[in-house]
Coordinates of C-alpha atoms in Angstrom, one line a residue:
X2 CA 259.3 255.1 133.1
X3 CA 259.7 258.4 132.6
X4 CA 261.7 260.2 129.0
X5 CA 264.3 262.4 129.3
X6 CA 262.9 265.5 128.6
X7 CA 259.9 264.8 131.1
X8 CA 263.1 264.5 133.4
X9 CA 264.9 267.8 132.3
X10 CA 261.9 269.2 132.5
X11 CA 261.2 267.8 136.4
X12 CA 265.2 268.9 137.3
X13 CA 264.9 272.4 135.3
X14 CA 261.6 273.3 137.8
X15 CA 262.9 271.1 140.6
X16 CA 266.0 274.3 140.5
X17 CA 263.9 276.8 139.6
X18 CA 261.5 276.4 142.9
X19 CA 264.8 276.1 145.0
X20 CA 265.7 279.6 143.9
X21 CA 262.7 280.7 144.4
X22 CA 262.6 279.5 148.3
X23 CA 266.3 281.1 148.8
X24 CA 265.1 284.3 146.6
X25 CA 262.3 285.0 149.7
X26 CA 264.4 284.3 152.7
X27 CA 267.0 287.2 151.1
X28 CA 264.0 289.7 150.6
X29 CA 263.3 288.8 154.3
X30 CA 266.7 288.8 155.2
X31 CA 267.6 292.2 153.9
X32 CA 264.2 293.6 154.8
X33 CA 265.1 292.6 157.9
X34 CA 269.0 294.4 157.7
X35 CA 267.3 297.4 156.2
X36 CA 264.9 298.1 159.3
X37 CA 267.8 297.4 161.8
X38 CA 269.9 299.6 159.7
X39 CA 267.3 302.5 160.2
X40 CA 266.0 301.9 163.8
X41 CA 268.9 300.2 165.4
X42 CA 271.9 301.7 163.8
X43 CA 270.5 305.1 162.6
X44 CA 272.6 304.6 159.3
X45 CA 271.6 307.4 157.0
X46 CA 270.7 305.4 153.5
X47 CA 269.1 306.0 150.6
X48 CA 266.1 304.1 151.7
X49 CA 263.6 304.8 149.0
X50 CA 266.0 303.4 146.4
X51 CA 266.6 300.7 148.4
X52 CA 262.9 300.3 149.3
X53 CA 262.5 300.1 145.1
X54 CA 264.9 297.7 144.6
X55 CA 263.2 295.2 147.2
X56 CA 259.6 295.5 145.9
X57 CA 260.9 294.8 143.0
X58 CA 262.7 291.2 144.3
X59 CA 258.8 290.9 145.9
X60 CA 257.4 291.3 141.9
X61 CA 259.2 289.2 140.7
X62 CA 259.5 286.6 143.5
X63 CA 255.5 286.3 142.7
X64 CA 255.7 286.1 139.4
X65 CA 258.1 283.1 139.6
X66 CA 255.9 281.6 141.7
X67 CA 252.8 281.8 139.5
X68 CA 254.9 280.1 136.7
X69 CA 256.6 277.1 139.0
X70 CA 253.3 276.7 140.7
X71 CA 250.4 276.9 138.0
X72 CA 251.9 275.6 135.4
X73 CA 252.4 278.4 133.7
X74 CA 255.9 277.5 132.2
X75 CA 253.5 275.0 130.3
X76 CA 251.2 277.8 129.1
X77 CA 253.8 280.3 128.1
X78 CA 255.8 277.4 125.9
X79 CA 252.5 276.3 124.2
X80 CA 251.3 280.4 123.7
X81 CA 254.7 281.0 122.3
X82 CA 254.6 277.7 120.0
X83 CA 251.0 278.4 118.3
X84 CA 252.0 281.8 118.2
X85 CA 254.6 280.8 115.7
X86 CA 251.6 278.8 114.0
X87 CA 254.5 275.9 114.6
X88 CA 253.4 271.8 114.6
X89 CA 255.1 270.7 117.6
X90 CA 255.0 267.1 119.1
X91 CA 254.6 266.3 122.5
X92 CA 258.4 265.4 123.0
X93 CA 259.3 269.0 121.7
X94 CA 257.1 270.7 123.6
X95 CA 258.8 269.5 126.5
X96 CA 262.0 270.3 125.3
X97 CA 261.2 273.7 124.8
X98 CA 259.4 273.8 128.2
X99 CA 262.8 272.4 129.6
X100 CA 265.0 275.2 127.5
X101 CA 262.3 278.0 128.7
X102 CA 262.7 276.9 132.5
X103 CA 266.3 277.0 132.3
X104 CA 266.0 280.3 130.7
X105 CA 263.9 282.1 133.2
X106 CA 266.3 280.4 135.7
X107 CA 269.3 281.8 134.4
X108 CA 267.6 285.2 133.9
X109 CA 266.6 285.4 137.6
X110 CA 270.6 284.3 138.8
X111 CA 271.8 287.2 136.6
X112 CA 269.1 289.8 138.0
X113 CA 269.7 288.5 141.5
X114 CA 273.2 289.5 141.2
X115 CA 271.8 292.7 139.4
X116 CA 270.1 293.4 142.4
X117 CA 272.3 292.8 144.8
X118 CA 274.9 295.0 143.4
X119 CA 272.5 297.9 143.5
X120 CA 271.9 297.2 147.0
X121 CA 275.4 297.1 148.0
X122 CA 276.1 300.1 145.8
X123 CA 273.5 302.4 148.2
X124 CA 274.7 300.8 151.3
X125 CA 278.2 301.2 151.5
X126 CA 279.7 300.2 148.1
X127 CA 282.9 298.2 148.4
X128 CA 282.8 299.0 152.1
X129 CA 279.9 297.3 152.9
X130 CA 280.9 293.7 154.9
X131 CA 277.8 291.6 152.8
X132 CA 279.6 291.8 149.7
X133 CA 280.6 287.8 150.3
X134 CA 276.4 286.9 149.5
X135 CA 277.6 287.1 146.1
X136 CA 279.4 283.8 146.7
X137 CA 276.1 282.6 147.5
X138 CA 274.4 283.2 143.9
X139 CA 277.9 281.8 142.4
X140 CA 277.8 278.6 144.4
X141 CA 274.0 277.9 143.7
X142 CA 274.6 278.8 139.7
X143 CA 277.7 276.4 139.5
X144 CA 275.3 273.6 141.3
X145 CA 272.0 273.8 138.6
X146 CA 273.4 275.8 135.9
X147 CA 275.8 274.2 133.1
X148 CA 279.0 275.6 132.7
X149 CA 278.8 278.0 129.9
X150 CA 276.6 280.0 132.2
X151 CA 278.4 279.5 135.4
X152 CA 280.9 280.7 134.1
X153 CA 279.5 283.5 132.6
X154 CA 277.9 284.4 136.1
X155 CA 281.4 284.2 137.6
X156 CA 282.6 286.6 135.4
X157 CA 279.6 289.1 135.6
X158 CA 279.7 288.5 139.0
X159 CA 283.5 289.7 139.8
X160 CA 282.8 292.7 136.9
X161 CA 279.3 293.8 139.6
X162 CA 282.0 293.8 142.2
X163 CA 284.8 295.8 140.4
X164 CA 282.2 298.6 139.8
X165 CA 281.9 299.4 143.2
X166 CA 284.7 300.5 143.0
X167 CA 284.4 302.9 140.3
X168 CA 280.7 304.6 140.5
X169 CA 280.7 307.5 142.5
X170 CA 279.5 306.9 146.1
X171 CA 276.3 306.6 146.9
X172 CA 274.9 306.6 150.6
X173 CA 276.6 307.1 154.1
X174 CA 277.2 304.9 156.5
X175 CA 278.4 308.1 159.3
X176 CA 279.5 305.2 161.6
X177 CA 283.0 304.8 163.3
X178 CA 283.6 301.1 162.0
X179 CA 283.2 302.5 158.9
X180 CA 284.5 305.6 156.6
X181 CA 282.4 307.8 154.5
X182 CA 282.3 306.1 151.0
X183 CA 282.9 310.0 149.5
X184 CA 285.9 309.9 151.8
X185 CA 287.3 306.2 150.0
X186 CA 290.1 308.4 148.1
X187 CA 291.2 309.7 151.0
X188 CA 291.9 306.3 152.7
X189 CA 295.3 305.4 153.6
X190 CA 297.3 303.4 151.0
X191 CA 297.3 300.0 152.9
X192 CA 293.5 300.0 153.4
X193 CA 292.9 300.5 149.6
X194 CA 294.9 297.8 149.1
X195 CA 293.1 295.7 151.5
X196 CA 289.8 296.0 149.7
X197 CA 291.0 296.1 146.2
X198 CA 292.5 292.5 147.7
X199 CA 289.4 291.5 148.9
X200 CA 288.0 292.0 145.1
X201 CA 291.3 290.3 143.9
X202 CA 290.6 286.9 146.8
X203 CA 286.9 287.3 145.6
X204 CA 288.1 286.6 142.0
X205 CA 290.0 284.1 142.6
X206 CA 287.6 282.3 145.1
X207 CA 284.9 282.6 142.7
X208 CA 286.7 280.8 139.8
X209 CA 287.8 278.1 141.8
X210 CA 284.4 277.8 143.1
X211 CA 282.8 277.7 139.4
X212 CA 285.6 275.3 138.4
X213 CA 285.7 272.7 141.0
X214 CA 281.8 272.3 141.6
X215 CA 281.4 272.2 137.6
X216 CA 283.7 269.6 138.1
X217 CA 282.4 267.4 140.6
X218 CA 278.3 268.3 138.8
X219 CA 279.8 266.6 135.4
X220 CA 281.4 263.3 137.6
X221 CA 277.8 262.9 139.7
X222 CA 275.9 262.9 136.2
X223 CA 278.1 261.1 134.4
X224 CA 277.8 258.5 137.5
X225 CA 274.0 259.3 137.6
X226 CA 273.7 258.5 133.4
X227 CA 276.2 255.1 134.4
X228 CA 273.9 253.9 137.1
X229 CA 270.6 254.3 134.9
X230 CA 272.3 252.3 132.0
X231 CA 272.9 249.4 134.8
X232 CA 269.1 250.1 135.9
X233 CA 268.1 249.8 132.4
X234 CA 270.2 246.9 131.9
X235 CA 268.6 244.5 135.0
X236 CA 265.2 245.6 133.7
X237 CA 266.0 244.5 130.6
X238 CA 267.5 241.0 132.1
X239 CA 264.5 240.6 133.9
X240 CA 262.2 241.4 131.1
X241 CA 264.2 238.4 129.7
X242 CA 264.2 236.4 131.9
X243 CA 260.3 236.3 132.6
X244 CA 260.2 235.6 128.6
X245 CA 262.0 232.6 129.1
X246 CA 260.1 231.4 132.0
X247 CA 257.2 232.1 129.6
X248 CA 258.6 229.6 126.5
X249 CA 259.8 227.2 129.1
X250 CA 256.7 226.6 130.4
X251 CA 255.4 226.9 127.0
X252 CA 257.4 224.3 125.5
X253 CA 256.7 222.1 128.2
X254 CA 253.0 222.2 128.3
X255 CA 253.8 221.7 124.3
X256 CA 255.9 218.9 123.9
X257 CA 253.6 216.5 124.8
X258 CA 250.7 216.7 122.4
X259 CA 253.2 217.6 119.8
X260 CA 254.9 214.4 120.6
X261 CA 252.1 212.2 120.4
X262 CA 250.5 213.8 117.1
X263 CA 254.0 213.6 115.3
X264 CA 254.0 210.1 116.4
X265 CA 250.6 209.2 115.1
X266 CA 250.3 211.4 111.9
X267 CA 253.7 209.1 111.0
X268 CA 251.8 205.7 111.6
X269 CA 249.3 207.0 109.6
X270 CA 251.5 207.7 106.6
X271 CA 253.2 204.5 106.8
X272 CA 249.7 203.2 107.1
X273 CA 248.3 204.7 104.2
X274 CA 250.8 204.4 102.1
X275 CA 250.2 200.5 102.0
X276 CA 246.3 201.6 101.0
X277 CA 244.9 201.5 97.4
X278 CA 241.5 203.2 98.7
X279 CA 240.1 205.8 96.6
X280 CA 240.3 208.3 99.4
X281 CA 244.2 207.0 100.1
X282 CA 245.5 210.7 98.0
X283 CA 243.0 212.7 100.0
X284 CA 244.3 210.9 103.4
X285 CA 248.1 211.3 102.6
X286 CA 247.5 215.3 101.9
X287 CA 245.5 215.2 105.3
X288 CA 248.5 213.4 107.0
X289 CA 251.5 215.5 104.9
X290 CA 249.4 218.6 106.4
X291 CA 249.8 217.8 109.8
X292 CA 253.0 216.9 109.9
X293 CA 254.1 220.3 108.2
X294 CA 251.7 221.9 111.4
X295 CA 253.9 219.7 113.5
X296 CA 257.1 220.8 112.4
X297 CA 255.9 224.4 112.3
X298 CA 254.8 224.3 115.9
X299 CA 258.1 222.9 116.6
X300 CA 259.5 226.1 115.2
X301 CA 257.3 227.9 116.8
X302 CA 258.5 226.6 120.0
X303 CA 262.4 227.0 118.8
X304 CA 261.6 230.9 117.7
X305 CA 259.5 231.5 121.2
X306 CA 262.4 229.8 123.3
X307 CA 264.8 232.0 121.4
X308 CA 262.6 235.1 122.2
X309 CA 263.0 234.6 125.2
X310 CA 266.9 235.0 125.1
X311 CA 268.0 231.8 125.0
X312 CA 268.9 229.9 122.0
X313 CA 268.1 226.3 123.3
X314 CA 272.0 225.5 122.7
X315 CA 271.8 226.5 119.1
X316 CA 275.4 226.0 118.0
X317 CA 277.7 228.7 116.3
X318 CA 277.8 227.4 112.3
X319 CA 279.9 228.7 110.3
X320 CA 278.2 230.4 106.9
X321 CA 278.1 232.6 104.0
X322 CA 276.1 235.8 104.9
X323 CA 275.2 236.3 101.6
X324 CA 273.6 233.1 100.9
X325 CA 271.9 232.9 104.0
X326 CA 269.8 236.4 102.9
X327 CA 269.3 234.7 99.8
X328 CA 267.7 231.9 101.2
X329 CA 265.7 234.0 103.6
X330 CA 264.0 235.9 100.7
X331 CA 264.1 233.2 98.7
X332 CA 261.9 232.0 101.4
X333 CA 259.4 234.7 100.9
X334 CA 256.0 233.7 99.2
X335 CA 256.3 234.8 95.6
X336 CA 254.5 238.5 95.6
X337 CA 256.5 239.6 98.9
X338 CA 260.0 238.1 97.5
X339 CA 259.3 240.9 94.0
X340 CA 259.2 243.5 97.1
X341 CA 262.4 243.0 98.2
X342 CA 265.7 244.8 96.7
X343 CA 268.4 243.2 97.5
X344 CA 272.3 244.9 98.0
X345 CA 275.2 243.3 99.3
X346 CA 278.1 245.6 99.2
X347 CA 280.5 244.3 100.8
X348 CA 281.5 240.7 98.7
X349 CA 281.1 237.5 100.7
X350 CA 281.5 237.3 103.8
X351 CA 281.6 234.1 106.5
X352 CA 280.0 234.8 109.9
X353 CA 280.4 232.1 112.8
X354 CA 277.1 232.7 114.9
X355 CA 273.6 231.5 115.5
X356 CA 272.5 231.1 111.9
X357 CA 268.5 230.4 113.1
X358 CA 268.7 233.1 115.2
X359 CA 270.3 235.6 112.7
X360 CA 267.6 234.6 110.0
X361 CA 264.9 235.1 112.4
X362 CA 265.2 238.4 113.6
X363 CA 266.2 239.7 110.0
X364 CA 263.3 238.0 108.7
X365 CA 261.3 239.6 111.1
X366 CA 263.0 243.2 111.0
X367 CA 262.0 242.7 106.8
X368 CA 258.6 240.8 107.8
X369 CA 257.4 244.5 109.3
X370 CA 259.0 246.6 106.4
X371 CA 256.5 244.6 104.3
X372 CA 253.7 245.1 106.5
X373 CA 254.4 249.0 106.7
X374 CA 254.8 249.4 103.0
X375 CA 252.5 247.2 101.3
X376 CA 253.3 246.4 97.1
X377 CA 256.0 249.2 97.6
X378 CA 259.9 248.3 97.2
X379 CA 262.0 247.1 100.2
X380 CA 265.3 247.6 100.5
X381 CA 267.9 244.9 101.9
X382 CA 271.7 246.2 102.0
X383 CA 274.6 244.5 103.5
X384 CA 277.2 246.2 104.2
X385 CA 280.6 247.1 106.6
X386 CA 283.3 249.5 108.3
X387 CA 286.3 248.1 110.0
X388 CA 284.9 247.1 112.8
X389 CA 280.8 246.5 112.7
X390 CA 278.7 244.5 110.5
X391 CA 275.8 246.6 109.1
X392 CA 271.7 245.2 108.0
X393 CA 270.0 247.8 106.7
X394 CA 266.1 247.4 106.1
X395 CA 264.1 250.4 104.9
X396 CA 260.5 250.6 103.7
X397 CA 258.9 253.8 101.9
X398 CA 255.9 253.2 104.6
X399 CA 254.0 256.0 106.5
X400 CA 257.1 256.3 108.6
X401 CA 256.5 257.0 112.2
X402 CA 256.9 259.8 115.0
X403 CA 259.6 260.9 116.8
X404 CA 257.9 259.4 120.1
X405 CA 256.6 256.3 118.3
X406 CA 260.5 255.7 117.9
X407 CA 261.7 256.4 120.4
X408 CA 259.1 253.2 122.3
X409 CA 259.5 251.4 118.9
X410 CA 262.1 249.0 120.5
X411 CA 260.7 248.4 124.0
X412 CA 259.3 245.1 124.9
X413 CA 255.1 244.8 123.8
X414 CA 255.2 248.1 122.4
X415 CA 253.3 247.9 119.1
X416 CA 250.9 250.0 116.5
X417 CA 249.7 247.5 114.8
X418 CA 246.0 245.7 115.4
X419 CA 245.8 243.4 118.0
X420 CA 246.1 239.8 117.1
X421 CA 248.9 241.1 114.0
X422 CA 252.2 241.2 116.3
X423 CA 252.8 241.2 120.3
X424 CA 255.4 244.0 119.5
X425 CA 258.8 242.2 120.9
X426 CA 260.5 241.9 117.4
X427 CA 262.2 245.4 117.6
X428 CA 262.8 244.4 121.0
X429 CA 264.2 240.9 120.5
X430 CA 266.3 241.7 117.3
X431 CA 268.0 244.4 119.2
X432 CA 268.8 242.1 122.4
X433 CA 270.1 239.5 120.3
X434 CA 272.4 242.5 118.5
X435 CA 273.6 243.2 121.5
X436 CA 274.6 239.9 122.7
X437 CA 277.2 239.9 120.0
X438 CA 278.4 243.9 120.5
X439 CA 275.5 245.4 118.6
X440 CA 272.3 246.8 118.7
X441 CA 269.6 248.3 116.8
X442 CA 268.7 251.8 115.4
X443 CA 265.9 253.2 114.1
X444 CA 265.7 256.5 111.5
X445 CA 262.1 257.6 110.5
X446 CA 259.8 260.3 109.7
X447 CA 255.9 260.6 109.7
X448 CA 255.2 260.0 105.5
X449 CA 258.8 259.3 104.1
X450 CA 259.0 255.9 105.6
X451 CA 261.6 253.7 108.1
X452 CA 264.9 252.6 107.9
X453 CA 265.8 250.0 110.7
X454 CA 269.7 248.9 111.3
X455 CA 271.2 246.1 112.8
X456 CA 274.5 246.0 113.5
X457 CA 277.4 243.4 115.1
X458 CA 280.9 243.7 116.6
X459 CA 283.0 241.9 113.2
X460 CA 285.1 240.3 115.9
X461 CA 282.4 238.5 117.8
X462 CA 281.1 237.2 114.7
X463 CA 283.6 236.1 112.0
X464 CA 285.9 233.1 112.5
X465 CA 287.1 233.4 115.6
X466 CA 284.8 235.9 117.4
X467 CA 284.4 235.4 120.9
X468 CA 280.3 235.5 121.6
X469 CA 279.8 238.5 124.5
X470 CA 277.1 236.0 125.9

């Protein structure tokens, strides 16, 4: 799957290569208007000027195309970044590829317009009938560019427009369906009126233009972002689902053997126990032994099953929060439970939810504190707002990056060595949050360690709660 900024970064040169396509068909078009103008027509223009002004589209149109097509959007944002002897991860180097490609595609809407003007200005001025392509550059800004600039280009758009009007003339068109633009102060009182009401319907058109398409662009992504949350959601249901086919067949293949050794380990401690042999102390430890395997594999099979997002019918109980984290670290062997630092801050509280489950994933969110900060201080805090239910685990480990968490909660994502952890407790603790209105967030930085949080809806989980299963 792709990140976010990798698809900024895709839309941001997705628009900028559009512009670029319409930016050659207007050179060709008004190349085209230009020779017509001058063989067809025999309008009497300043050509050169206008000749300038279109080599200069050309220029630029190829230097647009060198950074869309070579990558050099990618170069300029890395020059820039070492230039400014900066450390920058990957994931901010594509942001500020993104912010640069947006840039460069603002700057070329804004000079487009420019450019126009100063072709209209020595073709006619407010005379001149092609004054409507300005619409075109306002429609295309209020489709790729966020409102702040659309806006903006509306505004320098209509100002382009009013100049026109104002800057001495430039040019003459010498045709009948036209007047001289010297002669424009000399034009009869209703045809002033008629193109100052042009500018005035041009205004108005434009505005509604950038209003109502700004509109509709923030509806489609806010429908885009809701369709990608359901997206994410059935991937992540599948994800489960294939889990629990996984501990189902697990637990099947499991049950079996387990059975049959829990079965015959007992025989062999009633057995035994009825022994005065010498070795009859050695046997019973032997015996004790695999029966506490037994029960552990058991657990095992309870804790995989529950992975998988079920919680084999593990009934709501109804218990103190607080004494169920003291029992958890409590739990601890003896130098891992001197790691842990304890706060409860919010008094006793009674939860009515999965108590296995609940002790599992924290013991596993507090499990990988200890593992990232070895003989160093954990701290455990309880705590709550009106309405959520806070766990807060943080270590003083090595921390980790900003793309390391960002992937810290997905499904077999892990850094640690292989055989240590199949990287679904992140995962798992967060899914089973948000079975009861939670979730799961993760603050950390590379050297200043991790804080993890898990957090539930109060409502779902007090007396009372209804579970969002």
């Amino acid at each position: 799957m792709f990140s976010e900024e990798e698809k900024n970064t895709a839309s941001a040169k997705i628009a900028l290569t559009w512009l670029l396509h319409l930016r050659w068909g207007a050179v060709a078009a008004q190349v085209l208007l230009v020779l017509a103008a001058f063989f067809l027509l025999e309008i009497n223009l300043p050509y050169r000027i206008i000749s300038g002004i279109l080599i200069f589209e050309i220029t630029t149109n190829f230097l647009f195309g060198f950074l869309t097509q070579a990558n050099g959007i990618s170069a300029l944002t890395q020059f820039f970044s070492v230039q400014k002897a900066q450390k920058k991860t990957s994931n901010l180097l594509k942001k500020k590829e993104t912010t640069m490609t947006y840039r460069l595609f603002v700057l070329a809407m804004f000079l487009d317009t420019a450019l126009l003007t100063g072709l209209i200005y020595y073709s006619g001025g407010p005379l001149n009938p092609f004054t409507f392509l300005y619409l075109v550059h306002l429609t295309l800004g209020a489709i790729l560019m966020p409102p702040v600039w659309s806006w903006s280009l509306a505004f320098f758009t209509t100002g382009c427009y009013a100049t026109l009007f104002f800057l001495p003339a430039e040019g003459s068109l010498n045709q009948p369906c036209h007047p001289d633009p010297a002669m424009f102060e000399t034009l009869s009182d209703p045809l002033k009126i008629h193109l100052q009401g042009m500018w005035v319907a041009f205004a108005v058109t434009a505005f509604f233009i950038v209003f109502f398409v700004s509109r509709i662009q923030l509806a489609l992504s806010r429908h885009q972002k809701t369709l990608a949350d359901l997206q994410e959601e059935k991937t992540k249901s599948e994800r489960m689902a294939s889990l629990a086919t996984l501990a189902a067949g697990a637990a099947h293949e499991f049950a079996t053997p387990l059975s049959t050794i829990a079965v015959a380990a007992g025989e062999m401690f009633h057995a035994l126990g009825n022994n005065n042999g010498a070795n009859t102390k050695d046997l019973l430890e032997d015996v004790n032994l695999i029966r506490d395997q037994v029960k552990r594999c058991k657990d095992i099979l309870f804790y995989l099953s529950a992975d998988a997002g079920e919680h084999l019918g593990e009934a709501f109980t109804y218990f103190s929060l607080d004494g169920l984290m003291a029992a958890l670290i409590h739990a601890l062997p003896e130098p891992l439970k001197n790691q842990i630092r304890y706060s409860n801050k919010m008094g006793e509280l009674y939860l009515r939810m999965p108590q296995r489950t609940l002790r599992r994933i924290v013991r596993g969110l507090i499990k990988n504190a200890l593992d990232a900060a070895p003989s160093t201080p954990v701290l455990v805090e309880c705590r709550q707002d009106p309405t959520r239910l806070y766990i807060e685990i943080t270590d003083n480990g090595a921390g980790m990056a900003p793309e390391i968490v960002a992937k810290a909660a997905e499904p077999f994502f892990t850094t640690k060595e292989p055989g240590k952890g199949l990287g679904l407790g992140l995962f798992l603790a967060r899914s089973a949050a948000e079975k009861f209105g939670g979730g799961l967030t993760i603050i950390s930085q590379p050297g200043k360690g991790s804080k993890v949080t898990l957090f539930f809806d109060l409502k779902q989980i007090t007396a009372g709660g209804v579970f969002n299963g």
